[in-house]
XYZ file of C-alpha atoms in Angstrom:
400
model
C 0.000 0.000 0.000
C 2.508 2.700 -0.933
C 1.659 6.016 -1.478
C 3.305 8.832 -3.012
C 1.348 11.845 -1.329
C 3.586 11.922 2.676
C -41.081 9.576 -10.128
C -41.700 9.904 -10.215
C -41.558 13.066 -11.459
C -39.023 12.982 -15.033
C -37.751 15.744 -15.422
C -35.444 15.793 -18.065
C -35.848 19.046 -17.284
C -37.919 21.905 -18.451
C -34.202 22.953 -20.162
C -32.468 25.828 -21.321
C -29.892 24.479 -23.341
C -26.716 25.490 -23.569
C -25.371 27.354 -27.228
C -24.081 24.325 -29.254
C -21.215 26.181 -29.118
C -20.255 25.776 -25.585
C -21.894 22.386 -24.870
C -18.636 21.095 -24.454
C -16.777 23.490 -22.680
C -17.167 22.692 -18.550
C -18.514 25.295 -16.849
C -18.682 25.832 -12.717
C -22.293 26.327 -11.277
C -23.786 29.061 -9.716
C -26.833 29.767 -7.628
C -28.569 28.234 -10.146
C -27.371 24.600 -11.916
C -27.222 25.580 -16.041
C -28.954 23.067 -17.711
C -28.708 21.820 -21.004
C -30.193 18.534 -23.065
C -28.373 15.516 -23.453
C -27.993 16.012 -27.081
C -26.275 19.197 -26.848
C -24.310 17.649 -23.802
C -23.344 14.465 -26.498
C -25.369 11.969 -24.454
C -28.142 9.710 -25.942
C -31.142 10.597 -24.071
C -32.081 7.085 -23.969
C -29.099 6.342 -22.006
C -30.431 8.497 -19.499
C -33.411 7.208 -19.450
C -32.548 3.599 -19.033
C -30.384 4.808 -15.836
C -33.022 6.767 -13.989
C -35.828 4.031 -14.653
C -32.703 1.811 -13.217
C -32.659 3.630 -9.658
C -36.188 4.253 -9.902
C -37.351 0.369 -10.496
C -36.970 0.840 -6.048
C -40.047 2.873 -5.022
C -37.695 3.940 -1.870
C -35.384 6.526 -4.295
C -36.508 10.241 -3.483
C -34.134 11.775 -6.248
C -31.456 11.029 -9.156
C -29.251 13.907 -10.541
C -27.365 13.847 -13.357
C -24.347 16.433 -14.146
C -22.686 16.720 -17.436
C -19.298 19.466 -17.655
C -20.800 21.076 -15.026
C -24.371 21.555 -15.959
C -27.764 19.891 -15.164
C -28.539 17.058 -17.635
C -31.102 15.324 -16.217
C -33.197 14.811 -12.805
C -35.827 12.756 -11.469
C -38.321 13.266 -8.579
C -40.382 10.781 -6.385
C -44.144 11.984 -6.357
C -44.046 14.962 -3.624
C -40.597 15.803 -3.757
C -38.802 18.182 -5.314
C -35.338 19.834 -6.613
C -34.977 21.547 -3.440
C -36.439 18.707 -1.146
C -33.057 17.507 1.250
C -31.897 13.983 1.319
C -29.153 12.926 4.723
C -25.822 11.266 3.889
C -25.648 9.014 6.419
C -21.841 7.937 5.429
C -21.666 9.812 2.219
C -20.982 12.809 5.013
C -17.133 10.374 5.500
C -16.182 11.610 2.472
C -16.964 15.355 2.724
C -15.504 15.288 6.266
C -12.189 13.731 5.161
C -11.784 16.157 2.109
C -11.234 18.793 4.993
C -7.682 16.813 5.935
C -6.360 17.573 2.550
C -6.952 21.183 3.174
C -5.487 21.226 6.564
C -2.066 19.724 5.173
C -1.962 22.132 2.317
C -2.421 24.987 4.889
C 0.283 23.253 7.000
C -2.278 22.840 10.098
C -1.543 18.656 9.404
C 2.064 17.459 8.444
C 1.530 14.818 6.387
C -1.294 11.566 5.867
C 1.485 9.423 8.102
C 0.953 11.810 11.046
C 0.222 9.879 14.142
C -3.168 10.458 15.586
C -1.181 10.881 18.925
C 0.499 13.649 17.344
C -2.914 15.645 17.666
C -5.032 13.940 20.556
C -2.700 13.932 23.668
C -3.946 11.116 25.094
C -4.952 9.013 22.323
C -2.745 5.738 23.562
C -2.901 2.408 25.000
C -1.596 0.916 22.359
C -2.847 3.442 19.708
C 0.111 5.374 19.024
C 0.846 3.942 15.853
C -2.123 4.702 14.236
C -1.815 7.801 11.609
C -4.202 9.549 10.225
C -3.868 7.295 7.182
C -5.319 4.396 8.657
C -8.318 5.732 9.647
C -8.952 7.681 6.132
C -8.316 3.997 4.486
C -10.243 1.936 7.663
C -7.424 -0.110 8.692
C -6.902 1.401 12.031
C -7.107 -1.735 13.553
C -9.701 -0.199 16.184
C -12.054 -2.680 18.189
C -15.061 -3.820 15.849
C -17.701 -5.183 17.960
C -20.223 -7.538 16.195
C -22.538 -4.135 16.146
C -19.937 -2.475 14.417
C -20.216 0.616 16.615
C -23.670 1.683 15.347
C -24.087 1.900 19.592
C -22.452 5.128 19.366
C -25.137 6.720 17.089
C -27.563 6.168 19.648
C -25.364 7.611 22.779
C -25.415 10.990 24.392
C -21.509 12.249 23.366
C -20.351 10.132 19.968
C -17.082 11.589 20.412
C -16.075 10.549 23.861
C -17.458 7.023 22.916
C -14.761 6.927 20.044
C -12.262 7.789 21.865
C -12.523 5.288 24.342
C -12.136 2.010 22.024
C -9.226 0.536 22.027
C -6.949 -1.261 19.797
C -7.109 -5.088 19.026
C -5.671 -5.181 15.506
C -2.678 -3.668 14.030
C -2.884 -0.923 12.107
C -2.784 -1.025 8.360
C -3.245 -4.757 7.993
C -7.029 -5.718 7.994
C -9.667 -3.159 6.211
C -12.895 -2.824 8.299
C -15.697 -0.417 7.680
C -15.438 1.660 11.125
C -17.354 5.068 12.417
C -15.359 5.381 14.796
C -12.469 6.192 12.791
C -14.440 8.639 11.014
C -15.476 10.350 14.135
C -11.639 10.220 15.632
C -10.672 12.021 12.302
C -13.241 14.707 13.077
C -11.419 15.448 16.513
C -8.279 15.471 14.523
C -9.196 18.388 12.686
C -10.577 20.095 15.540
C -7.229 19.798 17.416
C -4.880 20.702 14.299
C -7.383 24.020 13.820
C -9.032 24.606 16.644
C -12.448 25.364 14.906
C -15.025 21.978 14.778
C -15.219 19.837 11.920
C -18.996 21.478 10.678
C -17.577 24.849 10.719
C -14.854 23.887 8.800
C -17.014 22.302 6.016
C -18.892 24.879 5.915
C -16.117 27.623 5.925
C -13.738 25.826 3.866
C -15.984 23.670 1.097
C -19.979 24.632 1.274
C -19.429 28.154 1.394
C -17.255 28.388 -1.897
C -18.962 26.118 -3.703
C -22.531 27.363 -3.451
C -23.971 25.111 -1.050
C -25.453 27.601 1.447
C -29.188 25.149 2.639
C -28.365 22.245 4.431
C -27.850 20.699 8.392
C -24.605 19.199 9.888
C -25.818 16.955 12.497
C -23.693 17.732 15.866
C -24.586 15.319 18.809
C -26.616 15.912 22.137
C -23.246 16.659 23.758
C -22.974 18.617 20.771
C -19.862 17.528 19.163
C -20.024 17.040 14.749
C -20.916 13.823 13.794
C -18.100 13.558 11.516
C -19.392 9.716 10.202
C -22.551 10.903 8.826
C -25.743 12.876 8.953
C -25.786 15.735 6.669
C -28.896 16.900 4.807
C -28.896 19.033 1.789
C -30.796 18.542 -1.851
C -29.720 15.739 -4.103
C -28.152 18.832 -6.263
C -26.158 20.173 -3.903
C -24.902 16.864 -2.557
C -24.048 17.123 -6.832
C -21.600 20.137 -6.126
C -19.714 17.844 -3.696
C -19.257 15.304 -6.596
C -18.528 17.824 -9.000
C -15.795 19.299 -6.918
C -13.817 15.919 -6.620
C -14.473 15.669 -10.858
C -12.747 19.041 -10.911
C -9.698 18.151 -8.709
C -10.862 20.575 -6.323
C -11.162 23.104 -8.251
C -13.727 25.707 -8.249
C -13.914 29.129 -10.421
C -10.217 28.511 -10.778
C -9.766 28.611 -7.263
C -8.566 25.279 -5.483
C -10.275 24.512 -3.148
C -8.790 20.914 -2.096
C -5.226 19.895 -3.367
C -4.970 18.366 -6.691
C -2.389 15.977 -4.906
C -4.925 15.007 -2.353
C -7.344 14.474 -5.044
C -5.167 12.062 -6.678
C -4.684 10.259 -3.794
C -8.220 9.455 -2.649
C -8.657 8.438 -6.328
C -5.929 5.778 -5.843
C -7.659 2.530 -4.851
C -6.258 0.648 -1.685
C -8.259 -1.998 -1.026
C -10.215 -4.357 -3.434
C -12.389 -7.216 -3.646
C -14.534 -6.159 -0.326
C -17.598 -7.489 -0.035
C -20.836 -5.960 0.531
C -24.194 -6.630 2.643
C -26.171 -4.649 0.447
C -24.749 -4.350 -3.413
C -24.431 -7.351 -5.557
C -20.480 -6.757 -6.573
C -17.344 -6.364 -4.795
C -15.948 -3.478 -4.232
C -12.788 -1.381 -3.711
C -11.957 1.585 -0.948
C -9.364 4.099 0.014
C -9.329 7.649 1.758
C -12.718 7.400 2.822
C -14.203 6.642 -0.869
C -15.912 3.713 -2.247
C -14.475 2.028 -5.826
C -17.080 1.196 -8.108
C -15.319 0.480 -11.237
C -11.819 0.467 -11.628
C -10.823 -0.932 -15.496
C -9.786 -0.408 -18.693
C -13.520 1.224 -20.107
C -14.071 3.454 -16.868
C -12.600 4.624 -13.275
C -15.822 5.298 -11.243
C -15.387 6.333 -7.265
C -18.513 6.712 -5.195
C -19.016 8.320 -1.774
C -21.788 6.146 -0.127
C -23.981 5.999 2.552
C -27.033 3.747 4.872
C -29.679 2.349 2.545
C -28.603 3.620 -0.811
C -27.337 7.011 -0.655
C -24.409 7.746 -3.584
C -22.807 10.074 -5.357
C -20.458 8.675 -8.426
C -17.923 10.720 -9.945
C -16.783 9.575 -12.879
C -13.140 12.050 -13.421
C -12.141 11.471 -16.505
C -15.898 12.215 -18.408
C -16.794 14.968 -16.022
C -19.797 13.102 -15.039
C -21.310 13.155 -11.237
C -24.633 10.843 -10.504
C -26.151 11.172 -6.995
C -29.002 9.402 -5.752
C -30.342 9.826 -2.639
C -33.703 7.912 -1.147
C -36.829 9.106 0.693
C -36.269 11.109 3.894
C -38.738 13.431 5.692
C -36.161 15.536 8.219
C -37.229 15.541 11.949
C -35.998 19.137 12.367
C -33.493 20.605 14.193
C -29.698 20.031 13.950
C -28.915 18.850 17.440
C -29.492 14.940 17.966
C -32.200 14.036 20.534
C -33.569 10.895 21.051
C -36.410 12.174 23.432
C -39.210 9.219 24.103
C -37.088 6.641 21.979
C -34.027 7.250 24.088
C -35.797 4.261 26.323
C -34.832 2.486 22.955
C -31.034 2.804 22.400
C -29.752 -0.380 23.808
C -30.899 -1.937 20.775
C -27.598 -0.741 19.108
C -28.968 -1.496 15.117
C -30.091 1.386 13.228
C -31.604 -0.305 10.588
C -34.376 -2.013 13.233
C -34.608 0.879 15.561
C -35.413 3.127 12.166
C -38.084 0.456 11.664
C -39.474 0.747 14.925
C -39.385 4.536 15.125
C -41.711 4.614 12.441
C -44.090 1.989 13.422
C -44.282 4.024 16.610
C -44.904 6.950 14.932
C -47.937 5.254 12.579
C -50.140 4.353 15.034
C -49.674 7.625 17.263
C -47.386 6.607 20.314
C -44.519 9.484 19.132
C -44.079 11.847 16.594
C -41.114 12.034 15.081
C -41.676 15.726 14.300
C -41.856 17.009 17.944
C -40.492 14.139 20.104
C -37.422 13.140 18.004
C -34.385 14.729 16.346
C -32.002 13.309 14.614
C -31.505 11.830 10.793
C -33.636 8.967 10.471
C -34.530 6.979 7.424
C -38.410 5.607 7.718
C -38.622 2.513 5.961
C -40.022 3.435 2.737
C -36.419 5.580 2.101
C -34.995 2.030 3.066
C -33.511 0.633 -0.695
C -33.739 -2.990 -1.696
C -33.471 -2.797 -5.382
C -30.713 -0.519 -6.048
C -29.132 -2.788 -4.104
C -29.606 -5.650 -5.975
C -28.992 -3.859 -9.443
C -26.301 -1.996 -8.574
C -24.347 -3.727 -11.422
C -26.303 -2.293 -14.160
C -26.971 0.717 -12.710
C -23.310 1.529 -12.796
C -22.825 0.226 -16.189
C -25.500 2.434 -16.847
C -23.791 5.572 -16.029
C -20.550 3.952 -17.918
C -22.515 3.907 -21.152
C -23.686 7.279 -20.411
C -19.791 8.260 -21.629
C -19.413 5.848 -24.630
């Protein structure tokens, strides 16, 4: 592992298209996402057809977004939502959050990817000084992995001193396994090497110069970022996050994240993982998902719980986000209020089940006696799951 860097609503849309003349020429988005139709973007509007219908064939998608050089191709609604309706990450938030340790070593707040996490959290030992800031970008910190695979922490009072609390049991950089708590430890990182939280970071250093100005960065009860998930914004603006990584983080010819970074959470470390959910193996590295890696097309995805993904595909320009169903509880600040009685269940999955069963026949409301990101069981995917082969060679004909 060596590393050189140290409707279903269609709406293919009511468009303005771009002059013929400058369909090919990338352009940066503003306020407003130019749009333009796949003919004068050099895409066969079948193509795009056969992809949405894909990710729509599950009745849990909410939204699909397709971006083309920078500009609005194609989108697609479930009945009652809309372009500026907000989706939540869950762990597509890893890979937003991680983009910000990039920008801390180019402004010399972080040394290097082989720093030590000890080198920034004082007391982060007991056998954890050898783990860098590498290992828990690419998940091999060797951390604890309980057979709940720490989902106990999203249901605690203070995630972060949870995470720091597990211990070692592996050694670092040997065995690859999908951890939050590594996410959340990086968080704490980049609050010690700045001094400013994680959230106001992304939204100082990334959201704010790159036109995302409506969504929520879920903090916890004790109120510290929850730097493994939870972010809601629109299925477009989750887009601009692709779109940046497509552009080597590069925005209106300002950079905004390090080429060199860039190029090094596009190198794949791991391969061959398999998945619970998706019907393919799968590669990972720097806090990104692989989902093709050949000869005919080098496709990275950030994902997160029950279907949420945004694919960049570099080398076409080409960003596809999906996101499924969610109906937001409010607030920004996570509080389990009557289900708290709940949280020794330690599964999201069943406890989002539950929540909403609770909340159908009238014993709480999820509006007024819960906050946090939750996922009712009709945003829950099963088919994009089990297509997720096709779907992305889909989006690889898209470019052929």
């Amino acid at each position: 592992m060596a590393h050189s860097y140290g409707l279903l609503t269609l709406l293919l849309i009511p468009f303005t298209a771009a002059p013929a003349s400058a369909a090919g020429n990338e352009v940066v988005p503003q306020a407003r996402w130019e749009t333009i139709t796949p003919e004068a973007a050099g895409i066969d509007a079948t193509k795009i057809a056969h992809l949405f219908s894909l990710s729509f064939d599950d009745p849990a998608t909410q939204a699909v977004v397709l971006i083309k050089n920078g500009r609005l191709v194609g989108e697609r609604y479930a009945d009652g939502f809309n372009g500026e309706s907000v989706g939540t990450s869950w762990s597509m938030a890893k890979s937003m959050y991680a983009a910000l340790i990039g920008i801390s070593i180019d402004r010399g707040e972080i040394g290097n990817l082989d720093d030590k996490v000890a080198d920034y959290i004082d007391d982060y030992k007991g056998g954890r000084e050898h783990i860098s800031i590498r290992h828990l970008l690419d998940m091999t910190s060797g951390l604890a992995f309980p057979e709940h695979e720490h989902e106990a922490m999203f249901f605690g009072r203070d995630h972060l001193a949870y995470a720091l609390k597990v211990g070692v049991e592996k050694q670092p950089g040997e065995v690859f396994e999908y951890n939050n708590v590594n996410s959340m430890v990086l968080g704490e990182v980049l609050h010690r090497a700045t001094g400013k939280p994680a959230d106001q970071l992304l939204a100082e250093r990334i959201f704010d110069k790159i036109g995302i100005d409506k969504y929520t960065l879920w903090r916890d009860a004790a109120g510290n970022p929850m730097t493994y998930c939870c972010i809601d914004m629109s299925a477009r603006d989750f887009s601009r996050f692709g779109l940046l990584f497509a552009r080597d983080g590069e925005w209106e010819e300002q950079k905004i994240i390090p080429s060199g970074f860039v190029d090094e959470t596009f190198q794949q470390v791991w391969s061959d993982l398999p998945s619970q959910t998706i019907n393919q193996l799968r590669g990972y590295g720097m806090h990104w998902w692989v989902s093709r890696n050949n000869e005919r097309a080098v496709i990275f995805n950030t994902s997160g719980k029950f279907g949420q993904y945004i694919f960049v595909d570099r080398a076409n320009d080409v960003v596809f986000t999906r996101i499924t169903r969610y109906r937001p509880t409010g607030g920004s600040v996570q509080n389990w209020g009557a289900m708290r009685v709940f949280n020794w269940i330690e599964n999201v999955s069943f406890l989002q089940k539950l929540g909403g069963f609770l909340d159908r026949i009238g014993l709480i409301d999820l509006g007024s006696d819960v906050s946090t990101p939750y996922t009712l069981e009709d945003g829950i995917s099963n088919q994009f799951f089990s297509q997720y082969r096709a779907i992305v060679d889909a989006l690889v004909d898209i470019s052929d």
